[in-house]
Amino acid sequence: MQTHYERIGGEEVVRKLVDRFYDLMDQQQNFQDIRELHAKSLKASREKLFMFLSGWLGGPQLYVEKYGHPRLRQRHLPFAISELERDQWMTCMIQAMQDLGLEEDLSEELKRAFWKTADFMRNKEG
Ligand code: HEM
């Protein structure tokens, strides 16, 4: 069975997805709340999310090799994440997947998987 990493199109497409995701976050007013949680430059965020997603999708474990266990929830604790931030993150990612023209079945599966991870990051009521 193919991994999500293979189905999406490997490294090149994972990079494109991350770049589109952060471009949208940077440009669109409706993602302003989550944009403001990030550093002025999104360069490091792009690289880290790319490395993380590579492994998360079933490809090379680039993030783990460089930084160890992701401890993703713990790493997000400095940022207040409620339903609002979770939903902005998801909307931004869904739009990025649409813009890349990912095949329908794949993007539906990824949407569900992203949602579980995003919901797990919540650390604030509301
Ligand atoms: C639920 C809403 C989310 C918000 C508001 C959010 C926000 C953030 C912020 C502000 C950072 C720090 C970026 C910086 O250094 O400037 C970060 C880092 C990161 N996020 Fe998220 N995030 C969310 C969900 C997710 C999800 C669902 C994933 C994975 C699928 C993810 C993966 C990462 C990774 C890998 C990092 C880098 C961690 C590190 O410092 O090594 N995030 N996130």
PDB file of N, CA and C in Angstrom, residues 65-115:
ATOM      1  N   GLU A  65      14.901  13.004  12.976  1.00  0.00           N
ATOM      2  CA  GLU A  65      16.353  12.846  12.857  1.00  0.00           C
ATOM      3  C   GLU A  65      17.096  14.088  13.344  1.00  0.00           C
ATOM      4  N   LYS A  66      16.506  15.250  13.101  1.00  0.00           N
ATOM      5  CA  LYS A  66      17.198  16.483  13.481  1.00  0.00           C
ATOM      6  C   LYS A  66      16.879  16.951  14.905  1.00  0.00           C
ATOM      7  N   TYR A  67      15.595  16.835  15.291  1.00  0.00           N
ATOM      8  CA  TYR A  67      15.182  17.429  16.576  1.00  0.00           C
ATOM      9  C   TYR A  67      14.719  16.422  17.624  1.00  0.00           C
ATOM     10  N   GLY A  68      14.641  15.151  17.268  1.00  0.00           N
ATOM     11  CA  GLY A  68      14.125  14.163  18.211  1.00  0.00           C
ATOM     12  C   GLY A  68      12.608  14.128  18.185  1.00  0.00           C
ATOM     13  N   HIS A  69      12.024  13.498  19.209  1.00  0.00           N
ATOM     14  CA  HIS A  69      10.563  13.349  19.262  1.00  0.00           C
ATOM     15  C   HIS A  69       9.887  14.721  19.140  1.00  0.00           C
ATOM     16  N   PRO A  70       8.878  14.852  18.278  1.00  0.00           N
ATOM     17  CA  PRO A  70       8.270  16.176  18.051  1.00  0.00           C
ATOM     18  C   PRO A  70       7.597  16.801  19.285  1.00  0.00           C
ATOM     19  N   ARG A  71       7.038  16.002  20.187  1.00  0.00           N
ATOM     20  CA  ARG A  71       6.313  16.544  21.357  1.00  0.00           C
ATOM     21  C   ARG A  71       5.502  17.768  20.920  1.00  0.00           C
ATOM     22  N   LEU A  72       4.675  17.541  19.908  1.00  0.00           N
ATOM     23  CA  LEU A  72       4.007  18.641  19.231  1.00  0.00           C
ATOM     24  C   LEU A  72       3.096  19.449  20.155  1.00  0.00           C
ATOM     25  N   ARG A  73       2.354  18.733  21.020  1.00  0.00           N
ATOM     26  CA  ARG A  73       1.431  19.467  21.891  1.00  0.00           C
ATOM     27  C   ARG A  73       2.214  20.369  22.846  1.00  0.00           C
ATOM     28  N   GLN A  74       3.251  19.796  23.411  1.00  0.00           N
ATOM     29  CA  GLN A  74       4.097  20.555  24.337  1.00  0.00           C
ATOM     30  C   GLN A  74       4.731  21.769  23.652  1.00  0.00           C
ATOM     31  N   ARG A  75       5.180  21.583  22.410  1.00  0.00           N
ATOM     32  CA  ARG A  75       5.812  22.688  21.693  1.00  0.00           C
ATOM     33  C   ARG A  75       4.831  23.803  21.350  1.00  0.00           C
ATOM     34  N   HIS A  76       3.542  23.486  21.339  1.00  0.00           N
ATOM     35  CA  HIS A  76       2.539  24.513  21.039  1.00  0.00           C
ATOM     36  C   HIS A  76       1.983  25.189  22.293  1.00  0.00           C
ATOM     37  N   LEU A  77       2.390  24.718  23.467  1.00  0.00           N
ATOM     38  CA  LEU A  77       1.841  25.289  24.703  1.00  0.00           C
ATOM     39  C   LEU A  77       2.120  26.789  24.868  1.00  0.00           C
ATOM     40  N   PRO A  78       3.259  27.306  24.380  1.00  0.00           N
ATOM     41  CA  PRO A  78       3.481  28.757  24.517  1.00  0.00           C
ATOM     42  C   PRO A  78       2.468  29.598  23.739  1.00  0.00           C
ATOM     43  N   PHE A  79       1.719  28.971  22.825  1.00  0.00           N
ATOM     44  CA  PHE A  79       0.762  29.725  22.004  1.00  0.00           C
ATOM     45  C   PHE A  79      -0.657  29.348  22.421  1.00  0.00           C
ATOM     46  N   ALA A  80      -1.492  30.369  22.662  1.00  0.00           N
ATOM     47  CA  ALA A  80      -2.877  30.103  23.049  1.00  0.00           C
ATOM     48  C   ALA A  80      -3.639  29.602  21.825  1.00  0.00           C
ATOM     49  N   ILE A  81      -4.080  28.353  21.886  1.00  0.00           N
ATOM     50  CA  ILE A  81      -4.803  27.758  20.756  1.00  0.00           C
ATOM     51  C   ILE A  81      -6.186  27.308  21.213  1.00  0.00           C
ATOM     52  N   SER A  82      -7.208  27.988  20.701  1.00  0.00           N
ATOM     53  CA  SER A  82      -8.598  27.614  20.983  1.00  0.00           C
ATOM     54  C   SER A  82      -9.210  27.129  19.671  1.00  0.00           C
ATOM     55  N   GLU A  83     -10.539  26.942  19.687  1.00  0.00           N
ATOM     56  CA  GLU A  83     -11.201  26.497  18.450  1.00  0.00           C
ATOM     57  C   GLU A  83     -10.942  27.467  17.298  1.00  0.00           C
ATOM     58  N   LEU A  84     -10.906  28.742  17.628  1.00  0.00           N
ATOM     59  CA  LEU A  84     -10.689  29.755  16.586  1.00  0.00           C
ATOM     60  C   LEU A  84      -9.364  29.538  15.847  1.00  0.00           C
ATOM     61  N   GLU A  85      -8.288  29.343  16.605  1.00  0.00           N
ATOM     62  CA  GLU A  85      -6.967  29.142  15.986  1.00  0.00           C
ATOM     63  C   GLU A  85      -6.927  27.796  15.249  1.00  0.00           C
ATOM     64  N   ARG A  86      -7.506  26.778  15.876  1.00  0.00           N
ATOM     65  CA  ARG A  86      -7.557  25.465  15.218  1.00  0.00           C
ATOM     66  C   ARG A  86      -8.262  25.572  13.873  1.00  0.00           C
ATOM     67  N   ASP A  87      -9.399  26.270  13.865  1.00  0.00           N
ATOM     68  CA  ASP A  87     -10.181  26.358  12.626  1.00  0.00           C
ATOM     69  C   ASP A  87      -9.480  27.207  11.565  1.00  0.00           C
ATOM     70  N   GLN A  88      -8.781  28.243  11.998  1.00  0.00           N
ATOM     71  CA  GLN A  88      -8.012  29.030  11.015  1.00  0.00           C
ATOM     72  C   GLN A  88      -6.909  28.164  10.401  1.00  0.00           C
ATOM     73  N   TRP A  89      -6.234  27.405  11.249  1.00  0.00           N
ATOM     74  CA  TRP A  89      -5.150  26.526  10.757  1.00  0.00           C
ATOM     75  C   TRP A  89      -5.704  25.534   9.737  1.00  0.00           C
ATOM     76  N   MET A  90      -6.840  24.918  10.078  1.00  0.00           N
ATOM     77  CA  MET A  90      -7.449  23.927   9.184  1.00  0.00           C
ATOM     78  C   MET A  90      -7.906  24.557   7.871  1.00  0.00           C
ATOM     79  N   THR A  91      -8.563  25.708   7.948  1.00  0.00           N
ATOM     80  CA  THR A  91      -9.044  26.368   6.733  1.00  0.00           C
ATOM     81  C   THR A  91      -7.876  26.710   5.813  1.00  0.00           C
ATOM     82  N   CYS A  92      -6.798  27.170   6.416  1.00  0.00           N
ATOM     83  CA  CYS A  92      -5.601  27.522   5.660  1.00  0.00           C
ATOM     84  C   CYS A  92      -5.011  26.272   4.979  1.00  0.00           C
ATOM     85  N   MET A  93      -4.933  25.168   5.710  1.00  0.00           N
ATOM     86  CA  MET A  93      -4.377  23.929   5.147  1.00  0.00           C
ATOM     87  C   MET A  93      -5.290  23.357   4.060  1.00  0.00           C
ATOM     88  N   ILE A  94      -6.597  23.414   4.279  1.00  0.00           N
ATOM     89  CA  ILE A  94      -7.536  22.897   3.282  1.00  0.00           C
ATOM     90  C   ILE A  94      -7.427  23.705   1.987  1.00  0.00           C
ATOM     91  N   GLN A  95      -7.327  25.015   2.141  1.00  0.00           N
ATOM     92  CA  GLN A  95      -7.185  25.876   0.965  1.00  0.00           C
ATOM     93  C   GLN A  95      -5.876  25.587   0.228  1.00  0.00           C
ATOM     94  N   ALA A  96      -4.806  25.356   0.987  1.00  0.00           N
ATOM     95  CA  ALA A  96      -3.505  25.031   0.369  1.00  0.00           C
ATOM     96  C   ALA A  96      -3.618  23.716  -0.412  1.00  0.00           C
ATOM     97  N   MET A  97      -4.301  22.721   0.164  1.00  0.00           N
ATOM     98  CA  MET A  97      -4.454  21.429  -0.537  1.00  0.00           C
ATOM     99  C   MET A  97      -5.273  21.606  -1.809  1.00  0.00           C
ATOM    100  N   GLN A  98      -6.323  22.441  -1.719  1.00  0.00           N
ATOM    101  CA  GLN A  98      -7.149  22.709  -2.905  1.00  0.00           C
ATOM    102  C   GLN A  98      -6.343  23.399  -3.996  1.00  0.00           C
ATOM    103  N   ASP A  99      -5.553  24.386  -3.591  1.00  0.00           N
ATOM    104  CA  ASP A  99      -4.765  25.143  -4.563  1.00  0.00           C
ATOM    105  C   ASP A  99      -3.761  24.257  -5.291  1.00  0.00           C
ATOM    106  N   LEU A 100      -3.284  23.212  -4.589  1.00  0.00           N
ATOM    107  CA  LEU A 100      -2.338  22.291  -5.227  1.00  0.00           C
ATOM    108  C   LEU A 100      -3.055  21.257  -6.097  1.00  0.00           C
ATOM    109  N   GLY A 101      -4.378  21.208  -5.989  1.00  0.00           N
ATOM    110  CA  GLY A 101      -5.159  20.268  -6.791  1.00  0.00           C
ATOM    111  C   GLY A 101      -4.963  18.821  -6.388  1.00  0.00           C
ATOM    112  N   LEU A 102      -4.841  18.577  -5.061  1.00  0.00           N
ATOM    113  CA  LEU A 102      -4.699  17.192  -4.601  1.00  0.00           C
ATOM    114  C   LEU A 102      -5.948  16.395  -4.943  1.00  0.00           C
ATOM    115  N   GLU A 103      -5.743  15.169  -5.245  1.00  0.00           N
ATOM    116  CA  GLU A 103      -6.836  14.263  -5.588  1.00  0.00           C
ATOM    117  C   GLU A 103      -7.811  14.170  -4.395  1.00  0.00           C
ATOM    118  N   GLU A 104      -9.108  14.088  -4.713  1.00  0.00           N
ATOM    119  CA  GLU A 104     -10.182  14.211  -3.727  1.00  0.00           C
ATOM    120  C   GLU A 104     -10.071  13.233  -2.534  1.00  0.00           C
ATOM    121  N   ASP A 105      -9.895  11.934  -2.836  1.00  0.00           N
ATOM    122  CA  ASP A 105      -9.801  10.926  -1.766  1.00  0.00           C
ATOM    123  C   ASP A 105      -8.651  11.229  -0.814  1.00  0.00           C
ATOM    124  N   LEU A 106      -7.530  11.576  -1.406  1.00  0.00           N
ATOM    125  CA  LEU A 106      -6.341  11.869  -0.607  1.00  0.00           C
ATOM    126  C   LEU A 106      -6.570  13.093   0.273  1.00  0.00           C
ATOM    127  N   SER A 107      -7.118  14.151  -0.306  1.00  0.00           N
ATOM    128  CA  SER A 107      -7.276  15.361   0.500  1.00  0.00           C
ATOM    129  C   SER A 107      -8.328  15.158   1.598  1.00  0.00           C
ATOM    130  N   GLU A 108      -9.335  14.321   1.347  1.00  0.00           N
ATOM    131  CA  GLU A 108     -10.316  14.015   2.410  1.00  0.00           C
ATOM    132  C   GLU A 108      -9.646  13.267   3.569  1.00  0.00           C
ATOM    133  N   GLU A 109      -8.816  12.284   3.242  1.00  0.00           N
ATOM    134  CA  GLU A 109      -8.098  11.530   4.288  1.00  0.00           C
ATOM    135  C   GLU A 109      -7.171  12.443   5.082  1.00  0.00           C
ATOM    136  N   LEU A 110      -6.460  13.296   4.354  1.00  0.00           N
ATOM    137  CA  LEU A 110      -5.516  14.191   5.027  1.00  0.00           C
ATOM    138  C   LEU A 110      -6.253  15.208   5.902  1.00  0.00           C
ATOM    139  N   LYS A 111      -7.386  15.678   5.397  1.00  0.00           N
ATOM    140  CA  LYS A 111      -8.200  16.618   6.161  1.00  0.00           C
ATOM    141  C   LYS A 111      -8.551  16.031   7.531  1.00  0.00           C
ATOM    142  N   ARG A 112      -9.004  14.771   7.531  1.00  0.00           N
ATOM    143  CA  ARG A 112      -9.371  14.119   8.799  1.00  0.00           C
ATOM    144  C   ARG A 112      -8.155  13.964   9.711  1.00  0.00           C
ATOM    145  N   ALA A 113      -7.036  13.558   9.145  1.00  0.00           N
ATOM    146  CA  ALA A 113      -5.820  13.360   9.942  1.00  0.00           C
ATOM    147  C   ALA A 113      -5.306  14.693  10.496  1.00  0.00           C
ATOM    148  N   PHE A 114      -5.305  15.739   9.650  1.00  0.00           N
ATOM    149  CA  PHE A 114      -4.872  17.064  10.111  1.00  0.00           C
ATOM    150  C   PHE A 114      -5.785  17.560  11.228  1.00  0.00           C
ATOM    151  N   TRP A 115      -7.090  17.311  11.068  1.00  0.00           N
ATOM    152  CA  TRP A 115      -8.031  17.822  12.058  1.00  0.00           C
ATOM    153  C   TRP A 115      -7.744  17.222  13.438  1.00  0.00           C
TER     154      TRP A 115
END
